[in-house]
PDB file of C-alpha atoms in Angstrom:
ATOM      1  CA  MET A   1     -23.740   5.308 -15.345  1.00 96.00           C
ATOM      2  CA  LYS A   2     -22.010   4.793 -18.657  1.00 98.00           C
ATOM      3  CA  LEU A   3     -18.235   4.964 -18.447  1.00 98.00           C
ATOM      4  CA  THR A   4     -15.126   4.650 -20.562  1.00 98.00           C
ATOM      5  CA  LEU A   5     -12.413   2.589 -18.902  1.00 98.00           C
ATOM      6  CA  LYS A   6      -8.802   2.926 -20.011  1.00 98.00           C
ATOM      7  CA  ILE A   7      -7.159  -0.142 -18.447  1.00 98.00           C
ATOM      8  CA  TRP A   8      -3.532  -1.249 -18.471  1.00 98.00           C
ATOM      9  CA  ARG A   9      -3.293  -4.749 -19.971  1.00 98.00           C
ATOM     10  CA  GLN A  10      -0.067  -6.726 -19.617  1.00 98.00           C
ATOM     11  CA  LYS A  11       0.198 -10.513 -20.024  1.00 96.00           C
ATOM     12  CA  ASN A  12       3.241 -10.951 -17.791  1.00 93.00           C
ATOM     13  CA  ALA A  13       6.338  -9.219 -16.471  1.00 90.00           C
ATOM     14  CA  GLN A  14       8.128  -9.605 -19.809  1.00 92.00           C
ATOM     15  CA  ASP A  15       5.267  -8.243 -21.930  1.00 94.00           C
ATOM     16  CA  LYS A  16       5.425  -4.585 -22.966  1.00 94.00           C
ATOM     17  CA  GLY A  17       1.800  -3.892 -22.045  1.00 96.00           C
ATOM     18  CA  ALA A  18      -0.540  -1.150 -23.266  1.00 98.00           C
ATOM     19  CA  MET A  19      -3.628   0.846 -22.357  1.00 98.00           C
ATOM     20  CA  VAL A  20      -6.862  -0.590 -23.767  1.00 98.00           C
ATOM     21  CA  ASP A  21     -10.172   1.299 -23.982  1.00 98.00           C
ATOM     22  CA  TYR A  22     -13.449  -0.309 -22.920  1.00 98.00           C
ATOM     23  CA  GLN A  23     -17.047   0.863 -22.609  1.00 97.00           C
ATOM     24  CA  ILE A  24     -19.261  -0.147 -19.707  1.00 97.00           C
ATOM     25  CA  ASP A  25     -22.877   0.688 -18.914  1.00 96.00           C
ATOM     26  CA  GLY A  26     -25.305   0.122 -16.055  1.00 95.00           C
ATOM     27  CA  ILE A  27     -22.941   1.006 -13.230  1.00 97.00           C
ATOM     28  CA  GLU A  28     -24.665   2.017 -10.000  1.00 97.00           C
ATOM     29  CA  PRO A  29     -23.228   4.910  -7.927  1.00 97.00           C
ATOM     30  CA  ASP A  30     -23.336   2.795  -4.739  1.00 97.00           C
ATOM     31  CA  MET A  31     -21.076   0.104  -6.186  1.00 97.00           C
ATOM     32  CA  SER A  32     -17.543  -0.059  -4.878  1.00 97.00           C
ATOM     33  CA  PHE A  33     -14.781   0.329  -7.441  1.00 98.00           C
ATOM     34  CA  LEU A  34     -13.938  -3.368  -7.221  1.00 98.00           C
ATOM     35  CA  GLU A  35     -17.606  -4.316  -7.651  1.00 98.00           C
ATOM     36  CA  MET A  36     -17.574  -2.236 -10.823  1.00 98.00           C
ATOM     37  CA  LEU A  37     -14.554  -4.220 -12.032  1.00 98.00           C
ATOM     38  CA  ASP A  38     -16.378  -7.462 -11.173  1.00 98.00           C
ATOM     39  CA  VAL A  39     -19.324  -6.391 -13.335  1.00 97.00           C
ATOM     40  CA  PHE A  40     -16.951  -5.308 -16.082  1.00 98.00           C
ATOM     41  CA  ASN A  41     -15.112  -8.648 -16.060  1.00 98.00           C
ATOM     42  CA  GLU A  42     -18.369 -10.629 -16.160  1.00 97.00           C
ATOM     43  CA  ASP A  43     -19.455  -8.631 -19.195  1.00 96.00           C
ATOM     44  CA  LEU A  44     -16.027  -9.024 -20.794  1.00 97.00           C
ATOM     45  CA  MET A  45     -16.017 -12.805 -20.281  1.00 97.00           C
ATOM     46  CA  SER A  46     -19.571 -13.138 -21.641  1.00 97.00           C
ATOM     47  CA  LYS A  47     -18.237 -11.665 -24.886  1.00 96.00           C
ATOM     48  CA  GLY A  48     -15.306 -14.085 -24.991  1.00 96.00           C
ATOM     49  CA  GLY A  49     -12.703 -11.677 -23.662  1.00 96.00           C
ATOM     50  CA  GLU A  50     -10.034 -12.350 -21.059  1.00 97.00           C
ATOM     51  CA  PRO A  51     -10.868 -10.805 -17.669  1.00 98.00           C
ATOM     52  CA  VAL A  52      -8.670  -8.069 -16.245  1.00 98.00           C
ATOM     53  CA  ALA A  53      -6.479  -9.360 -13.405  1.00 98.00           C
ATOM     54  CA  PHE A  54      -6.575  -7.224 -10.255  1.00 98.00           C
ATOM     55  CA  ASP A  55      -5.643  -7.912  -6.649  1.00 96.00           C
ATOM     56  CA  HIS A  56      -8.141  -8.060  -3.778  1.00 95.00           C
ATOM     57  CA  ASP A  57      -8.900  -9.991  -0.621  1.00 95.00           C
ATOM     58  CA  CYS A  58     -10.789  -8.609   2.381  1.00 96.00           C
ATOM     59  CA  ARG A  59     -12.564  -5.718   0.600  1.00 95.00           C
ATOM     60  CA  GLU A  60     -12.785  -3.995   3.983  1.00 95.00           C
ATOM     61  CA  GLY A  61      -9.772  -1.677   3.806  1.00 95.00           C
ATOM     62  CA  ILE A  62      -7.601  -3.948   5.939  1.00 95.00           C
ATOM     63  CA  CYS A  63      -5.461  -6.223   3.757  1.00 95.00           C
ATOM     64  CA  GLY A  64      -3.939  -3.572   1.471  1.00 95.00           C
ATOM     65  CA  MET A  65      -4.073  -5.754  -1.627  1.00 95.00           C
ATOM     66  CA  CYS A  66      -6.363  -3.580  -3.796  1.00 95.00           C
ATOM     67  CA  SER A  67      -3.512  -1.457  -5.110  1.00 92.00           C
ATOM     68  CA  LEU A  68      -4.786   0.436  -8.147  1.00 97.00           C
ATOM     69  CA  TYR A  69      -3.677   3.737  -9.619  1.00 98.00           C
ATOM     70  CA  ILE A  70      -6.890   5.465 -10.662  1.00 98.00           C
ATOM     71  CA  ASN A  71      -6.944   8.704 -12.661  1.00 98.00           C
ATOM     72  CA  GLY A  72      -3.401   9.446 -11.570  1.00 96.00           C
ATOM     73  CA  GLU A  73      -3.936   8.810  -7.852  1.00 97.00           C
ATOM     74  CA  ALA A  74      -3.147   5.834  -5.659  1.00 97.00           C
ATOM     75  CA  HIS A  75      -6.493   4.278  -4.612  1.00 98.00           C
ATOM     76  CA  GLY A  76      -8.358   6.923  -6.606  1.00 97.00           C
ATOM     77  CA  PRO A  77      -9.780  10.412  -5.984  1.00 96.00           C
ATOM     78  CA  ASP A  78     -11.149   9.887  -2.458  1.00 95.00           C
ATOM     79  CA  ARG A  79      -9.091  10.374   0.717  1.00 94.00           C
ATOM     80  CA  GLY A  80      -8.456   7.982   3.592  1.00 95.00           C
ATOM     81  CA  VAL A  81      -9.760   4.969   1.671  1.00 97.00           C
ATOM     82  CA  THR A  82      -8.382   1.952  -0.132  1.00 97.00           C
ATOM     83  CA  THR A  83      -9.581   1.057  -3.624  1.00 98.00           C
ATOM     84  CA  CYS A  84     -12.130  -1.399  -2.240  1.00 97.00           C
ATOM     85  CA  GLN A  85     -13.624   1.437  -0.158  1.00 97.00           C
ATOM     86  CA  LEU A  86     -13.812   3.805  -3.130  1.00 98.00           C
ATOM     87  CA  HIS A  87     -17.356   4.096  -4.484  1.00 97.00           C
ATOM     88  CA  MET A  88     -18.538   4.913  -7.980  1.00 98.00           C
ATOM     89  CA  ARG A  89     -20.412   7.976  -6.702  1.00 97.00           C
ATOM     90  CA  MET A  90     -17.024   9.681  -6.813  1.00 97.00           C
ATOM     91  CA  PHE A  91     -17.367   9.613 -10.619  1.00 98.00           C
ATOM     92  CA  LYS A  92     -19.961  11.016 -13.011  1.00 97.00           C
ATOM     93  CA  ASP A  93     -21.912   9.510 -15.868  1.00 97.00           C
ATOM     94  CA  GLY A  94     -19.834   9.708 -19.043  1.00 98.00           C
ATOM     95  CA  ASP A  95     -16.493   9.904 -17.215  1.00 98.00           C
ATOM     96  CA  THR A  96     -13.314   8.344 -18.552  1.00 98.00           C
ATOM     97  CA  ILE A  97     -11.465   6.421 -15.835  1.00 98.00           C
ATOM     98  CA  THR A  98      -7.814   5.460 -16.252  1.00 98.00           C
ATOM     99  CA  ILE A  99      -6.790   2.373 -14.270  1.00 98.00           C
ATOM    100  CA  GLU A 100      -3.149   1.344 -13.927  1.00 98.00           C
ATOM    101  CA  PRO A 101      -1.028  -0.828 -11.623  1.00 98.00           C
ATOM    102  CA  PHE A 102       1.228   0.731  -9.018  1.00 97.00           C
ATOM    103  CA  ARG A 103       4.362   1.647 -10.966  1.00 95.00           C
ATOM    104  CA  ALA A 104       7.731   1.184  -9.278  1.00 96.00           C
ATOM    105  CA  ALA A 105      10.842  -0.778 -10.178  1.00 95.00           C
ATOM    106  CA  ALA A 106      10.525  -2.636  -6.869  1.00 97.00           C
ATOM    107  CA  PHE A 107       6.877  -3.538  -7.685  1.00 97.00           C
ATOM    108  CA  PRO A 108       7.158  -5.458 -10.994  1.00 96.00           C
ATOM    109  CA  VAL A 109       3.899  -6.170 -12.805  1.00 97.00           C
ATOM    110  CA  ILE A 110       2.738  -9.790 -12.610  1.00 97.00           C
ATOM    111  CA  LYS A 111      -0.261  -9.385 -14.899  1.00 97.00           C
ATOM    112  CA  ASP A 112      -2.499  -6.466 -15.867  1.00 98.00           C
ATOM    113  CA  LEU A 113      -3.140  -4.547 -12.632  1.00 98.00           C
ATOM    114  CA  VAL A 114      -1.416  -6.998 -10.276  1.00 98.00           C
ATOM    115  CA  VAL A 115       2.073  -6.165  -9.018  1.00 97.00           C
ATOM    116  CA  ASN A 116       4.562  -8.130  -6.931  1.00 97.00           C
ATOM    117  CA  ARG A 117       4.943  -6.382  -3.562  1.00 97.00           C
ATOM    118  CA  SER A 118       7.033  -9.083  -1.915  1.00 97.00           C
ATOM    119  CA  ALA A 119       9.774  -6.456  -1.457  1.00 98.00           C
ATOM    120  CA  PHE A 120       7.724  -5.218   1.496  1.00 98.00           C
ATOM    121  CA  ASP A 121       7.720  -8.729   2.959  1.00 97.00           C
ATOM    122  CA  ARG A 122      11.500  -8.938   2.745  1.00 98.00           C
ATOM    123  CA  ILE A 123      11.834  -5.567   4.494  1.00 98.00           C
ATOM    124  CA  GLN A 124       9.552  -6.848   7.250  1.00 97.00           C
ATOM    125  CA  HIS A 125      11.612 -10.027   7.564  1.00 97.00           C
ATOM    126  CA  ALA A 126      14.763  -7.931   7.939  1.00 97.00           C
ATOM    127  CA  GLY A 127      13.632  -6.427  11.220  1.00 95.00           C
ATOM    128  CA  GLY A 128       9.904  -5.920  11.617  1.00 93.00           C
ATOM    129  CA  PHE A 129       9.582  -8.129  14.683  1.00 91.00           C
ATOM    130  CA  ILE A 130      10.618  -8.483  18.313  1.00 89.00           C
ATOM    131  CA  SER A 131      12.218 -11.533  19.928  1.00 85.00           C
ATOM    132  CA  VAL A 132      10.048 -12.875  22.726  1.00 78.00           C
ATOM    133  CA  ASN A 133      11.021 -15.533  25.249  1.00 75.00           C
ATOM    134  CA  THR A 134       8.303 -18.166  24.992  1.00 73.00           C
ATOM    135  CA  SER A 135       9.991 -20.737  27.223  1.00 76.00           C
ATOM    136  CA  GLY A 136       7.570 -20.191  30.078  1.00 75.00           C
ATOM    137  CA  ASN A 137       9.027 -16.914  31.296  1.00 75.00           C
ATOM    138  CA  THR A 138       6.828 -14.621  29.220  1.00 73.00           C
ATOM    139  CA  ILE A 139       5.586 -11.399  30.778  1.00 74.00           C
ATOM    140  CA  ASP A 140       2.191  -9.940  30.019  1.00 78.00           C
ATOM    141  CA  ALA A 141       2.737  -6.811  27.927  1.00 71.00           C
ATOM    142  CA  ASN A 142       0.088  -5.001  29.953  1.00 78.00           C
ATOM    143  CA  THR A 143       2.319  -5.168  33.043  1.00 83.00           C
ATOM    144  CA  ILE A 144       4.804  -2.753  31.449  1.00 84.00           C
ATOM    145  CA  PRO A 145       3.802   0.905  32.006  1.00 89.00           C
ATOM    146  CA  ILE A 146       3.813   2.863  28.735  1.00 92.00           C
ATOM    147  CA  PRO A 147       2.922   6.570  28.382  1.00 94.00           C
ATOM    148  CA  LYS A 148      -0.410   6.922  26.593  1.00 95.00           C
ATOM    149  CA  ASP A 149       1.000   9.309  23.986  1.00 96.00           C
ATOM    150  CA  ASP A 150       3.646   6.729  23.052  1.00 95.00           C
ATOM    151  CA  ALA A 151       1.117   3.898  22.964  1.00 94.00           C
ATOM    152  CA  ASP A 152      -1.221   5.954  20.760  1.00 96.00           C
ATOM    153  CA  ALA A 153       1.583   6.923  18.363  1.00 96.00           C
ATOM    154  CA  SER A 154       2.709   3.310  18.145  1.00 96.00           C
ATOM    155  CA  PHE A 155      -0.828   2.160  17.432  1.00 96.00           C
ATOM    156  CA  GLU A 156      -1.211   4.793  14.695  1.00 97.00           C
ATOM    157  CA  ALA A 157       2.036   3.664  13.058  1.00 97.00           C
ATOM    158  CA  ALA A 158       0.945   0.029  13.283  1.00 97.00           C
ATOM    159  CA  ALA A 159      -2.180   0.921  11.281  1.00 97.00           C
ATOM    160  CA  CYS A 160      -0.045   0.759   8.109  1.00 98.00           C
ATOM    161  CA  ILE A 161      -1.434  -2.028   5.908  1.00 97.00           C
ATOM    162  CA  GLY A 162       1.507  -2.166   3.503  1.00 97.00           C
ATOM    163  CA  CYS A 163      -0.599  -1.379   0.441  1.00 97.00           C
ATOM    164  CA  GLY A 164       2.219   0.508  -1.286  1.00 98.00           C
ATOM    165  CA  ALA A 165       0.288   3.709  -2.024  1.00 98.00           C
ATOM    166  CA  CYS A 166       3.201   5.698  -0.583  1.00 98.00           C
ATOM    167  CA  VAL A 167       5.552   4.109  -3.105  1.00 98.00           C
ATOM    168  CA  ALA A 168       3.163   4.522  -6.025  1.00 97.00           C
ATOM    169  CA  THR A 169       2.560   8.218  -5.378  1.00 97.00           C
ATOM    170  CA  CYS A 170       6.199   9.161  -4.735  1.00 97.00           C
ATOM    171  CA  LYS A 171       8.081  10.435  -7.784  1.00 95.00           C
ATOM    172  CA  ASN A 172      11.137   8.544  -6.498  1.00 96.00           C
ATOM    173  CA  SER A 173       9.146   5.411  -5.596  1.00 97.00           C
ATOM    174  CA  SER A 174      10.338   5.752  -2.018  1.00 98.00           C
ATOM    175  CA  ALA A 175       9.256   3.267   0.646  1.00 98.00           C
ATOM    176  CA  MET A 176      10.305   5.534   3.497  1.00 98.00           C
ATOM    177  CA  LEU A 177       6.796   5.976   4.925  1.00 98.00           C
ATOM    178  CA  PHE A 178       6.165   2.226   4.994  1.00 98.00           C
ATOM    179  CA  VAL A 179       9.530   1.414   6.599  1.00 98.00           C
ATOM    180  CA  ALA A 180       9.222   4.330   9.014  1.00 98.00           C
ATOM    181  CA  ALA A 181       5.819   3.101  10.184  1.00 98.00           C
ATOM    182  CA  LYS A 182       7.179  -0.381  10.825  1.00 97.00           C
ATOM    183  CA  VAL A 183      10.207   0.995  12.670  1.00 97.00           C
ATOM    184  CA  SER A 184       8.123   3.463  14.697  1.00 97.00           C
ATOM    185  CA  GLN A 185       5.576   0.981  15.964  1.00 96.00           C
ATOM    186  CA  TYR A 186       8.400  -0.786  17.833  1.00 96.00           C
ATOM    187  CA  ALA A 187      10.676   2.173  18.551  1.00 96.00           C
ATOM    188  CA  LEU A 188       7.963   3.768  20.668  1.00 96.00           C
ATOM    189  CA  LEU A 189       7.507   0.725  22.917  1.00 93.00           C
ATOM    190  CA  PRO A 190       9.893  -0.773  25.481  1.00 91.00           C
ATOM    191  CA  GLN A 191       9.436  -4.219  23.929  1.00 89.00           C
ATOM    192  CA  GLY A 192      11.004  -2.906  20.740  1.00 93.00           C
ATOM    193  CA  ARG A 193      13.998  -1.166  22.251  1.00 92.00           C
ATOM    194  CA  VAL A 194      16.088  -4.322  22.758  1.00 91.00           C
ATOM    195  CA  GLU A 195      16.622  -4.796  19.020  1.00 94.00           C
ATOM    196  CA  ALA A 196      16.146  -1.177  17.970  1.00 95.00           C
ATOM    197  CA  THR A 197      19.678  -0.715  16.617  1.00 96.00           C
ATOM    198  CA  ASP A 198      19.723  -3.818  14.427  1.00 96.00           C
ATOM    199  CA  ARG A 199      16.112  -3.298  13.347  1.00 97.00           C
ATOM    200  CA  VAL A 200      16.462   0.118  11.756  1.00 97.00           C
ATOM    201  CA  LEU A 201      19.846  -0.652  10.168  1.00 97.00           C
ATOM    202  CA  ASN A 202      18.630  -3.924   8.676  1.00 97.00           C
ATOM    203  CA  MET A 203      15.284  -2.624   7.443  1.00 98.00           C
ATOM    204  CA  VAL A 204      16.765   0.466   5.811  1.00 98.00           C
ATOM    205  CA  SER A 205      19.509  -1.650   4.228  1.00 98.00           C
ATOM    206  CA  GLN A 206      16.918  -4.054   2.811  1.00 98.00           C
ATOM    207  CA  MET A 207      14.813  -1.143   1.552  1.00 98.00           C
ATOM    208  CA  ASP A 208      17.804   0.167  -0.379  1.00 97.00           C
ATOM    209  CA  ALA A 209      18.641  -3.303  -1.689  1.00 98.00           C
ATOM    210  CA  GLU A 210      15.113  -3.655  -3.077  1.00 98.00           C
ATOM    211  CA  GLY A 211      15.616  -0.595  -5.266  1.00 97.00           C
ATOM    212  CA  PHE A 212      13.259   1.906  -3.662  1.00 98.00           C
ATOM    213  CA  GLY A 213      14.174   5.562  -4.179  1.00 96.00           C
ATOM    214  CA  ASN A 214      15.003   8.288  -1.675  1.00 94.00           C
ATOM    215  CA  CYS A 215      12.439  10.391   0.184  1.00 95.00           C
ATOM    216  CA  THR A 216      11.425  13.542  -1.749  1.00 93.00           C
ATOM    217  CA  ASN A 217      10.190  15.444   1.328  1.00 92.00           C
ATOM    218  CA  THR A 218       7.097  16.520  -0.653  1.00 94.00           C
ATOM    219  CA  GLY A 219       4.632  14.718   1.623  1.00 95.00           C
ATOM    220  CA  ALA A 220       2.647  13.102  -1.191  1.00 95.00           C
ATOM    221  CA  CYS A 221       2.913   9.750   0.577  1.00 97.00           C
ATOM    222  CA  GLU A 222       1.056  10.982   3.659  1.00 97.00           C
ATOM    223  CA  VAL A 223      -1.661  12.579   1.521  1.00 96.00           C
ATOM    224  CA  GLU A 224      -2.359   9.376  -0.411  1.00 96.00           C
ATOM    225  CA  CYS A 225      -1.940   6.942   2.496  1.00 98.00           C
ATOM    226  CA  PRO A 226      -5.347   5.353   3.193  1.00 97.00           C
ATOM    227  CA  LYS A 227      -4.481   5.104   6.893  1.00 97.00           C
ATOM    228  CA  GLY A 228      -3.069   8.608   7.262  1.00 96.00           C
ATOM    229  CA  ILE A 229       0.384   7.488   8.400  1.00 97.00           C
ATOM    230  CA  SER A 230       2.204  10.647   9.462  1.00 97.00           C
ATOM    231  CA  LEU A 231       5.466  11.979   8.058  1.00 96.00           C
ATOM    232  CA  GLU A 232       6.596  12.282  11.682  1.00 97.00           C
ATOM    233  CA  ASN A 233       7.391   8.588  11.473  1.00 97.00           C
ATOM    234  CA  ILE A 234      10.017   9.268   8.802  1.00 97.00           C
ATOM    235  CA  ALA A 235      11.647  11.842  11.071  1.00 97.00           C
ATOM    236  CA  ARG A 236      11.620   9.306  13.910  1.00 97.00           C
ATOM    237  CA  MET A 237      13.159   6.627  11.688  1.00 97.00           C
ATOM    238  CA  ASN A 238      15.899   9.050  10.614  1.00 97.00           C
ATOM    239  CA  ARG A 239      16.712   9.737  14.264  1.00 97.00           C
ATOM    240  CA  GLU A 240      16.727   6.016  15.009  1.00 97.00           C
ATOM    241  CA  TYR A 241      18.990   5.387  12.028  1.00 97.00           C
ATOM    242  CA  LEU A 242      21.455   8.127  13.006  1.00 96.00           C
ATOM    243  CA  SER A 243      21.607   6.858  16.565  1.00 95.00           C
ATOM    244  CA  ALA A 244      22.077   3.256  15.427  1.00 96.00           C
ATOM    245  CA  SER A 245      24.826   4.283  12.964  1.00 95.00           C
ATOM    246  CA  LEU A 246      26.753   6.070  15.701  1.00 94.00           C
ATOM    247  CA  LYS A 247      26.479   3.052  17.964  1.00 86.00           C
ATOM    248  CA  GLY A 248      27.579   0.727  15.173  1.00 65.00           C
TER     249      GLY A 248
END
């Protein structure tokens, strides 16, 4: 395939940045999107150009690092996949593909297509954990009976990889789906109930401090989430937050 790539180039966080057009040929339909970018960068460097910076790690849809906004959609036109799982067969010969970083005030651009998502880390640090006694009195988690529906819902919430697609696709750059998933995975289990009040208050407070917007209730986040995290988690987090506020 022969393609036109419109790629956002930005030297650093202070640089204004701009879209730059490139031509690329010889792309195979079975290539992943990131493999296409690898080929593009090799060609660009062979001509003396500076390669386009983009984030990646596992390339197996697990790490959540491959955060690209492709043709106006987080992770591109496919559903239930991360950018590294997106294949070039989703495009046609002669297509123009626009590639941008995730755009949100809380995700400042580092360079080109790479953004700083450490805001998610700070939200996790605020409450995304449980305190466990490791002094020799630990209890095997499997000894605690948990209803299967609760265990399944917790597992589904824990599938969130923190890629930030929910933020990138929300017109308010809301992180509600991400935070709700992290709250839900503990709220549904007895191990997470001990610190439930502090957890939801602290994580929501940190989310607000990071500058994420409010939920729009449009559901775009669930549609674009590569792991299909349900909006039901946001409703659960709101209930947890209301309950914690009344207790506080």
